[in-house]
């Protein structure tokens, strides 16, 4: 086991020109309240690296984390529900789209899907857009611990099918019991070393 990814927070930016130089980058994307901050903390083996909130939509900028001296991870604003005006949410999504289309160092986008709810229409729209734009991505299902054991086989199959993926193409994780976290760390290391 290689252990936690030693991410360190660098800065939050509202403009791509303020992103730090990097050789390679991964991004975290998902709807509000899917557990992006909790996943980042679990990957880093820290409690408060990324600030979690009971109120969805707190991430409003691109939050940049550095791993070593040549790799970064970016936490993007969540899409969907947020306590903000429609124009503010549209601005966040414009920033995310600009980032995903223009960031040459971007090696992989982790799109998070709630394992209990399954992919929402917003998730499916985002997956479709990523495919159309040819942006490399992988689906990470969160909150595996909240899926009843008797429903897990069906939930895995249904989530993969709705995402137009094979069952083995979805990474299942839980930040409560760290299930799947070490496997995802290994994938991130591969993406950042490629």
Coordinates of N, CA and C in Angstrom, one line a residue:
X1 N 0.8 -1.2 0.0 CA 0.0 0.0 0.0 C 0.9 1.3 0.0
X2 N 0.6 2.2 -0.9 CA 1.4 3.4 -1.0 C 1.0 4.5 0.0
X3 N -0.2 4.4 0.5 CA -0.7 5.4 1.5 C -1.2 6.6 0.9
X4 N -1.6 7.6 1.7 CA -2.2 8.8 1.3 C -1.4 9.6 0.2
X5 N -2.2 10.3 -0.6 CA -1.6 11.3 -1.5 C -1.3 12.6 -0.8
X6 N -0.1 13.0 -0.7 CA 0.3 14.2 0.1 C 0.0 15.5 -0.6
X7 N -1.3 15.7 -0.8 CA -1.8 16.9 -1.5 C -1.7 18.1 -0.5
X8 N -1.3 19.3 -1.0 CA -1.3 20.5 -0.2 C -2.0 21.6 -0.9
X9 N -2.9 22.3 -0.2 CA -3.7 23.3 -0.8 C -2.7 24.4 -1.3
X10 N -3.0 24.9 -2.6 CA -2.2 26.0 -3.2 C -2.9 27.3 -3.1
X11 N -4.1 27.3 -3.8 CA -4.9 28.5 -3.9 C -6.2 28.2 -4.6
X12 N -7.2 29.2 -4.4 CA -8.4 29.2 -5.1 C -8.4 30.2 -6.2
X13 N -8.9 29.9 -7.4 CA -8.8 30.9 -8.5 C -10.2 31.0 -9.2
X14 N -10.4 32.2 -9.7 CA -11.6 32.5 -10.5 C -11.3 32.7 -11.9
X15 N -10.0 32.7 -12.3 CA -9.6 32.9 -13.6 C -8.4 31.9 -14.0
X16 N -8.5 31.4 -15.2 CA -7.5 30.4 -15.6 C -6.1 30.9 -15.5
X17 N -5.9 32.2 -15.8 CA -4.6 32.8 -15.8 C -3.9 32.7 -14.4
X18 N -4.7 32.5 -13.4 CA -4.2 32.4 -12.0 C -3.8 31.0 -11.6
X19 N -4.1 30.0 -12.5 CA -3.7 28.6 -12.1 C -2.2 28.5 -12.1
X20 N -1.7 27.7 -11.2 CA -0.2 27.6 -11.1 C 0.3 26.7 -12.2
X21 N 1.6 26.8 -12.6 CA 2.2 26.0 -13.5 C 2.3 24.5 -13.0
X22 N 2.1 23.6 -13.9 CA 2.1 22.2 -13.5 C 2.4 21.4 -14.7
X23 N 3.0 20.2 -14.5 CA 3.2 19.3 -15.6 C 2.0 18.4 -16.0
X24 N 1.2 18.1 -14.9 CA 0.1 17.2 -15.1 C -0.9 17.4 -14.0
X25 N -2.2 17.2 -14.4 CA -3.3 17.6 -13.5 C -4.5 16.6 -13.6
X26 N -5.1 16.4 -12.5 CA -6.4 15.7 -12.5 C -7.4 16.7 -11.9
X27 N -8.7 16.5 -12.3 CA -9.7 17.3 -11.8 C -10.8 16.5 -11.1
X28 N -11.5 17.1 -10.2 CA -12.6 16.5 -9.5 C -13.9 17.3 -9.8
X29 N -14.9 16.6 -10.4 CA -16.1 17.2 -10.8 C -17.3 16.4 -10.4
X30 N -18.4 17.1 -10.0 CA -19.6 16.4 -9.6 C -20.6 17.4 -9.2
X31 N -21.8 16.9 -9.0 CA -22.9 17.8 -8.6 C -22.7 18.2 -7.1
X32 N -23.3 19.3 -6.7 CA -23.2 19.7 -5.3 C -23.7 18.6 -4.4
X33 N -23.0 18.4 -3.3 CA -23.4 17.4 -2.3 C -23.1 16.0 -2.7
X34 N -22.2 15.8 -3.6 CA -21.9 14.4 -4.0 C -20.7 13.9 -3.1
X35 N -20.0 14.8 -2.4 CA -19.0 14.4 -1.6 C -17.6 14.6 -2.1
X36 N -17.4 15.7 -2.9 CA -16.1 16.0 -3.5 C -15.1 16.3 -2.4
X37 N -15.4 17.2 -1.5 CA -14.4 17.6 -0.5 C -14.1 16.4 0.4
X38 N -15.1 15.6 0.8 CA -14.8 14.4 1.6 C -13.9 13.4 0.9
X39 N -14.1 13.3 -0.4 CA -13.2 12.4 -1.2 C -11.8 12.9 -1.2
X40 N -11.6 14.2 -1.4 CA -10.3 14.8 -1.5 C -9.6 14.6 -0.1
X41 N -10.3 14.8 1.0 CA -9.7 14.6 2.3 C -9.3 13.1 2.5
X42 N -10.2 12.2 2.1 CA -9.8 10.7 2.2 C -8.6 10.4 1.4
X43 N -8.5 10.9 0.1 CA -7.4 10.6 -0.7 C -6.1 11.1 -0.1
X44 N -6.2 12.2 0.6 CA -5.0 12.8 1.2 C -4.7 12.3 2.6
X45 N -5.7 11.5 3.2 CA -5.6 11.0 4.5 C -5.6 12.1 5.6
X46 N -6.4 13.2 5.3 CA -6.5 14.3 6.2 C -7.9 14.7 6.4
X47 N -8.3 15.3 7.5 CA -9.6 15.7 7.8 C -10.1 17.0 7.2
X48 N -9.2 18.0 7.1 CA -9.7 19.3 6.8 C -8.9 19.9 5.7
X49 N -8.3 19.1 4.8 CA -7.6 19.7 3.6 C -8.6 20.5 2.8
X50 N -9.7 19.8 2.4 CA -10.8 20.4 1.6 C -11.9 20.7 2.6
X51 N -12.4 21.9 2.6 CA -13.5 22.2 3.6 C -14.8 21.5 3.2
X52 N -15.4 20.8 4.1 CA -16.7 20.2 3.8 C -17.8 21.1 4.4
X53 N -19.0 20.9 3.9 CA -20.1 21.7 4.4 C -21.4 21.0 4.3
X54 N -22.3 21.2 5.2 CA -23.6 20.6 5.1 C -24.5 21.3 4.0
X55 N -24.0 22.5 3.6 CA -24.7 23.3 2.6 C -24.1 23.1 1.2
X56 N -24.8 22.5 0.3 CA -24.3 22.2 -1.0 C -23.9 23.5 -1.7
X57 N -22.9 23.4 -2.6 CA -22.5 24.5 -3.4 C -21.5 25.5 -2.8
X58 N -20.8 25.0 -1.8 CA -19.8 25.9 -1.2 C -18.6 26.2 -2.0
X59 N -18.2 25.2 -2.9 CA -17.1 25.3 -3.8 C -17.5 26.2 -4.9
X60 N -16.9 27.4 -5.0 CA -17.4 28.4 -6.0 C -16.2 28.8 -6.9
X61 N -15.0 28.3 -6.6 CA -13.8 28.6 -7.4 C -13.1 27.3 -7.7
X62 N -12.1 27.4 -8.5 CA -11.2 26.3 -8.8 C -10.2 26.2 -7.7
X63 N -10.3 25.1 -6.8 CA -9.4 24.9 -5.7 C -8.3 24.0 -6.1
X64 N -7.1 24.5 -6.0 CA -5.9 23.8 -6.5 C -5.1 23.2 -5.4
X65 N -4.7 21.9 -5.5 CA -3.9 21.2 -4.6 C -2.7 20.7 -5.3
X66 N -1.5 20.8 -4.7 CA -0.3 20.3 -5.3 C 0.1 19.0 -4.7
X67 N 0.6 18.1 -5.6 CA 1.2 16.8 -5.1 C 2.7 16.8 -5.6
X68 N 3.6 16.9 -4.7 CA 5.0 17.0 -5.1 C 5.3 18.3 -5.8
X69 N 6.3 18.3 -6.7 CA 6.6 19.6 -7.4 C 6.2 19.7 -8.8
X70 N 5.4 18.6 -9.3 CA 5.1 18.7 -10.7 C 3.6 18.3 -11.1
X71 N 2.8 18.0 -10.1 CA 1.5 17.5 -10.3 C 0.5 18.3 -9.4
X72 N -0.7 18.5 -10.0 CA -1.8 19.2 -9.2 C -3.1 18.5 -9.4
X73 N -4.0 18.8 -8.5 CA -5.4 18.3 -8.6 C -6.3 19.6 -8.4
X74 N -7.4 19.7 -9.2 CA -8.3 20.8 -9.1 C -9.7 20.3 -8.7
X75 N -10.2 20.9 -7.7 CA -11.6 20.7 -7.3 C -12.4 21.8 -7.9
X76 N -13.3 21.3 -8.8 CA -14.2 22.3 -9.5 C -15.5 22.5 -8.8
X77 N -16.1 23.7 -9.0 CA -17.4 24.0 -8.4 C -18.4 22.9 -8.8
X78 N -19.3 22.5 -7.8 CA -20.3 21.5 -8.1 C -21.4 22.1 -9.0
X79 N -22.0 21.2 -9.8 CA -23.1 21.7 -10.6 C -24.4 21.2 -9.9
X80 N -25.5 21.8 -10.2 CA -26.8 21.5 -9.7 C -27.2 22.4 -8.5
X81 N -27.8 21.9 -7.5 CA -28.3 22.7 -6.4 C -27.2 23.5 -5.7
X82 N -27.5 24.7 -5.5 CA -26.6 25.6 -4.6 C -27.4 26.8 -4.2
X83 N -27.1 27.3 -3.0 CA -27.8 28.5 -2.6 C -27.1 29.7 -3.2
X84 N -27.4 29.9 -4.4 CA -26.9 31.1 -5.1 C -27.8 31.4 -6.3
X85 N -27.6 32.6 -6.8 CA -28.5 33.0 -8.0 C -28.1 32.2 -9.2
X86 N -29.1 32.1 -10.1 CA -28.9 31.4 -11.4 C -27.7 32.0 -12.1
X87 N -27.5 33.3 -12.1 CA -26.4 33.9 -12.8 C -25.1 33.5 -12.2
X88 N -25.0 33.4 -10.9 CA -23.8 33.0 -10.2 C -23.4 31.5 -10.6
X89 N -24.5 30.7 -10.6 CA -24.2 29.3 -10.9 C -23.8 29.2 -12.4
X90 N -24.3 30.0 -13.2 CA -23.9 30.0 -14.7 C -22.5 30.4 -14.8
X91 N -22.1 31.4 -14.0 CA -20.7 31.9 -14.0 C -19.7 30.7 -13.6
X92 N -20.1 30.0 -12.6 CA -19.3 28.9 -12.1 C -19.1 27.8 -13.2
X93 N -20.2 27.5 -13.9 CA -20.2 26.5 -15.0 C -19.4 27.0 -16.2
X94 N -19.5 28.3 -16.5 CA -18.6 28.8 -17.5 C -17.2 28.7 -17.2
X95 N -16.8 28.9 -15.9 CA -15.4 28.8 -15.5 C -15.0 27.3 -15.6
X96 N -15.9 26.4 -15.2 CA -15.6 24.9 -15.3 C -15.4 24.5 -16.7
X97 N -16.3 24.9 -17.6 CA -16.2 24.5 -19.0 C -14.9 25.1 -19.6
X98 N -14.6 26.4 -19.4 CA -13.4 27.0 -19.9 C -12.2 26.2 -19.4
X99 N -12.2 25.8 -18.1 CA -11.0 25.1 -17.5 C -10.9 23.7 -18.2
X100 N -12.0 23.0 -18.3 CA -11.9 21.6 -18.9 C -11.5 21.7 -20.4
X101 N -11.9 22.7 -21.1 CA -11.6 22.8 -22.5 C -10.2 23.3 -22.8
X102 N -9.7 24.1 -21.9 CA -8.4 24.8 -22.2 C -7.2 24.4 -21.4
X103 N -7.4 23.6 -20.4 CA -6.2 23.2 -19.5 C -5.5 22.1 -20.2
X104 N -4.4 22.4 -20.8 CA -3.6 21.4 -21.6 C -3.0 20.3 -20.7
X105 N -2.7 20.7 -19.4 CA -2.1 19.7 -18.5 C -3.0 18.7 -17.9
X106 N -4.3 18.9 -18.2 CA -5.4 18.0 -17.6 C -5.3 16.6 -18.2
X107 N -5.0 15.6 -17.3 CA -4.8 14.3 -17.8 C -6.1 13.4 -17.6
X108 N -6.9 13.8 -16.5 CA -8.1 13.0 -16.2 C -9.0 13.8 -15.4
X109 N -10.3 13.6 -15.7 CA -11.4 14.2 -14.9 C -12.1 13.1 -14.2
X110 N -12.1 13.2 -12.9 CA -12.9 12.3 -12.1 C -14.3 12.9 -11.9
X111 N -15.3 12.2 -12.5 CA -16.7 12.7 -12.3 C -17.4 11.9 -11.3
X112 N -17.8 12.5 -10.2 CA -18.3 11.8 -9.1 C -19.8 11.7 -9.2
X113 N -20.3 10.5 -8.9 CA -21.8 10.2 -9.0 C -22.1 9.6 -7.6
X114 N -23.3 10.0 -7.1 CA -23.7 9.5 -5.8 C -24.2 8.1 -5.9
X115 N -23.5 7.2 -5.2 CA -23.8 5.8 -5.3 C -25.2 5.4 -4.9
X116 N -25.8 6.2 -4.0 CA -27.1 5.9 -3.5 C -28.2 6.4 -4.5
X117 N -28.0 7.5 -5.0 CA -29.0 8.2 -5.9 C -28.8 7.6 -7.4
X118 N -27.5 7.3 -7.7 CA -27.2 7.0 -9.1 C -27.0 8.2 -9.9
X119 N -26.6 8.1 -11.1 CA -26.3 9.3 -11.9 C -27.6 10.1 -12.2
X120 N -27.6 11.4 -11.9 CA -28.7 12.3 -12.2 C -28.7 12.7 -13.6
X121 N -29.7 13.4 -14.1 CA -29.7 13.9 -15.4 C -28.5 14.9 -15.6
X122 N -28.2 15.6 -14.6 CA -27.0 16.6 -14.7 C -25.7 15.8 -14.9
X123 N -25.6 14.7 -14.2 CA -24.4 13.8 -14.3 C -24.3 13.3 -15.7
X124 N -25.5 12.8 -16.2 CA -25.5 12.2 -17.6 C -25.2 13.2 -18.6
X125 N -25.7 14.4 -18.4 CA -25.4 15.5 -19.4 C -23.9 15.8 -19.4
X126 N -23.3 15.9 -18.2 CA -21.9 16.2 -18.1 C -21.1 15.1 -18.7
X127 N -21.4 13.8 -18.5 CA -20.7 12.7 -19.1 C -20.8 12.8 -20.6
X128 N -22.0 13.1 -21.1 CA -22.2 13.2 -22.6 C -21.3 14.3 -23.1
X129 N -21.3 15.5 -22.4 CA -20.5 16.6 -22.9 C -19.0 16.3 -22.9
X130 N -18.5 15.6 -21.8 CA -17.1 15.2 -21.7 C -16.7 14.3 -22.9
X131 N -17.6 13.3 -23.2 CA -17.4 12.4 -24.3 C -17.4 13.2 -25.7
X132 N -18.3 14.1 -25.9 CA -18.4 14.9 -27.1 C -17.1 15.7 -27.3
X133 N -16.6 16.2 -26.2 CA -15.4 17.1 -26.3 C -14.1 16.3 -26.2
X134 N -14.2 15.0 -26.1 CA -13.0 14.1 -26.0 C -12.1 14.3 -24.8
X135 N -12.7 14.7 -23.7 CA -12.0 15.0 -22.5 C -11.9 13.7 -21.7
X136 N -10.7 13.2 -21.3 CA -10.6 11.9 -20.6 C -11.2 12.0 -19.2
X137 N -12.0 11.0 -18.9 CA -12.7 11.0 -17.6 C -12.9 9.6 -17.1
X138 N -13.2 9.5 -15.8 CA -13.6 8.3 -15.2 C -14.7 8.6 -14.2
X139 N -15.6 7.6 -14.0 CA -16.7 7.8 -13.1 C -16.3 7.2 -11.7
X140 N -16.5 8.0 -10.7 CA -16.2 7.5 -9.3 C -17.5 7.6 -8.5
X141 N -18.0 6.5 -8.1 CA -19.3 6.4 -7.3 C -18.9 6.6 -5.8
X142 N -19.6 7.5 -5.2 CA -19.3 7.9 -3.8 C -20.4 7.2 -2.9
X143 N -20.2 7.3 -1.6 CA -21.2 6.9 -0.6 C -21.6 5.4 -0.7
X144 N -20.6 4.5 -1.0 CA -20.9 3.1 -1.2 C -21.4 2.5 0.1
X145 N -20.9 3.0 1.3 CA -21.4 2.5 2.6 C -22.8 2.7 2.8
X146 N -23.5 3.7 2.1 CA -24.9 4.0 2.3 C -25.8 3.2 1.4
X147 N -25.2 2.4 0.5 CA -26.0 1.5 -0.3 C -26.1 0.1 0.5
X148 N -27.4 -0.3 0.7 CA -27.6 -1.5 1.4 C -26.9 -2.7 0.7
X149 N -26.3 -3.6 1.5 CA -25.5 -4.7 1.0 C -26.4 -5.5 0.0
X150 N -27.7 -5.6 0.3 CA -28.5 -6.4 -0.6 C -28.8 -5.7 -2.0
X151 N -28.5 -4.4 -2.0 CA -28.8 -3.7 -3.3 C -27.5 -3.4 -4.1
X152 N -26.4 -3.7 -3.5 CA -25.1 -3.3 -4.2 C -24.9 -3.8 -5.6
X153 N -25.2 -5.1 -5.8 CA -24.9 -5.7 -7.1 C -25.8 -5.0 -8.1
X154 N -27.1 -4.8 -7.8 CA -28.0 -4.1 -8.7 C -27.6 -2.6 -8.9
X155 N -27.2 -2.0 -7.8 CA -26.9 -0.6 -7.9 C -25.6 -0.4 -8.8
X156 N -24.6 -1.3 -8.6 CA -23.4 -1.2 -9.4 C -23.8 -1.4 -10.9
X157 N -24.6 -2.3 -11.2 CA -25.0 -2.6 -12.6 C -25.8 -1.4 -13.2
X158 N -26.8 -0.9 -12.4 CA -27.6 0.2 -12.9 C -26.8 1.5 -13.1
X159 N -25.9 1.8 -12.2 CA -25.1 3.0 -12.3 C -24.2 3.0 -13.5
X160 N -23.6 1.8 -13.7 CA -22.7 1.6 -14.9 C -23.5 1.7 -16.2
X161 N -24.6 1.0 -16.2 CA -25.4 1.1 -17.5 C -25.9 2.5 -17.8
X162 N -26.4 3.2 -16.8 CA -26.9 4.5 -17.1 C -25.8 5.5 -17.5
X163 N -24.5 5.2 -17.0 CA -23.4 6.0 -17.4 C -22.8 5.5 -18.7
X164 N -23.4 4.5 -19.3 CA -22.9 3.9 -20.6 C -21.5 3.3 -20.4
X165 N -21.3 2.6 -19.3 CA -20.0 2.0 -18.9 C -20.2 0.5 -18.5
X166 N -19.1 -0.2 -18.5 CA -19.1 -1.5 -17.9 C -19.0 -1.4 -16.4
X167 N -19.5 -2.5 -15.7 CA -19.5 -2.4 -14.2 C -18.1 -2.2 -13.7
X168 N -17.1 -2.8 -14.3 CA -15.7 -2.6 -13.9 C -15.1 -1.3 -14.2
X169 N -15.8 -0.4 -14.9 CA -15.3 0.9 -15.3 C -15.7 2.0 -14.3
X170 N -16.4 1.6 -13.3 CA -16.8 2.6 -12.3 C -16.1 2.3 -11.0
X171 N -15.4 3.3 -10.4 CA -14.7 3.1 -9.2 C -15.7 3.4 -8.0
X172 N -15.9 2.5 -7.1 CA -16.8 2.6 -6.0 C -16.0 3.0 -4.8
X173 N -16.4 4.0 -4.0 CA -15.7 4.5 -2.9 C -16.6 4.8 -1.7
X174 N -16.0 4.8 -0.5 CA -16.7 5.3 0.7 C -15.7 6.1 1.5
X175 N -16.0 7.3 1.8 CA -15.1 8.0 2.7 C -15.3 7.7 4.2
X176 N -16.4 7.0 4.4 CA -16.7 6.7 5.8 C -15.9 5.5 6.3
X177 N -15.7 4.5 5.4 CA -14.9 3.3 5.8 C -13.7 3.1 4.9
X178 N -13.4 4.1 4.0 CA -12.3 4.1 3.1 C -12.3 3.0 2.1
X179 N -13.4 2.5 1.8 CA -13.5 1.4 0.8 C -13.3 2.0 -0.6
X180 N -12.4 1.4 -1.3 CA -12.0 1.9 -2.7 C -11.1 3.0 -2.7
X181 N -10.7 3.6 -1.6 CA -9.9 4.8 -1.6 C -8.5 4.5 -2.0
X182 N -7.9 3.4 -1.5 CA -6.5 3.0 -1.9 C -6.4 2.7 -3.4
X183 N -7.5 2.0 -4.0 CA -7.5 1.8 -5.4 C -7.5 3.0 -6.2
X184 N -8.3 4.0 -5.8 CA -8.4 5.3 -6.5 C -7.1 6.0 -6.4
X185 N -6.5 6.0 -5.2 CA -5.1 6.6 -5.1 C -4.2 6.1 -6.1
X186 N -4.2 4.7 -6.3 CA -3.3 4.1 -7.3 C -3.6 4.6 -8.7
X187 N -4.9 4.7 -9.0 CA -5.2 5.3 -10.4 C -4.7 6.7 -10.5
X188 N -4.9 7.5 -9.5 CA -4.5 8.9 -9.6 C -3.0 9.0 -9.8
X189 N -2.2 8.1 -9.1 CA -0.8 8.1 -9.3 C -0.4 7.7 -10.7
X190 N -1.1 6.8 -11.3 CA -0.9 6.4 -12.7 C -1.2 7.6 -13.6
X191 N -2.3 8.3 -13.4 CA -2.7 9.4 -14.3 C -1.6 10.5 -14.2
X192 N -1.1 10.7 -13.0 CA -0.2 11.8 -12.8 C 1.2 11.5 -13.2
X193 N 1.5 10.2 -13.4 CA 2.8 9.8 -13.8 C 2.9 9.6 -15.3
X194 N 1.7 9.5 -16.0 CA 1.7 9.2 -17.4 C 2.3 10.3 -18.2

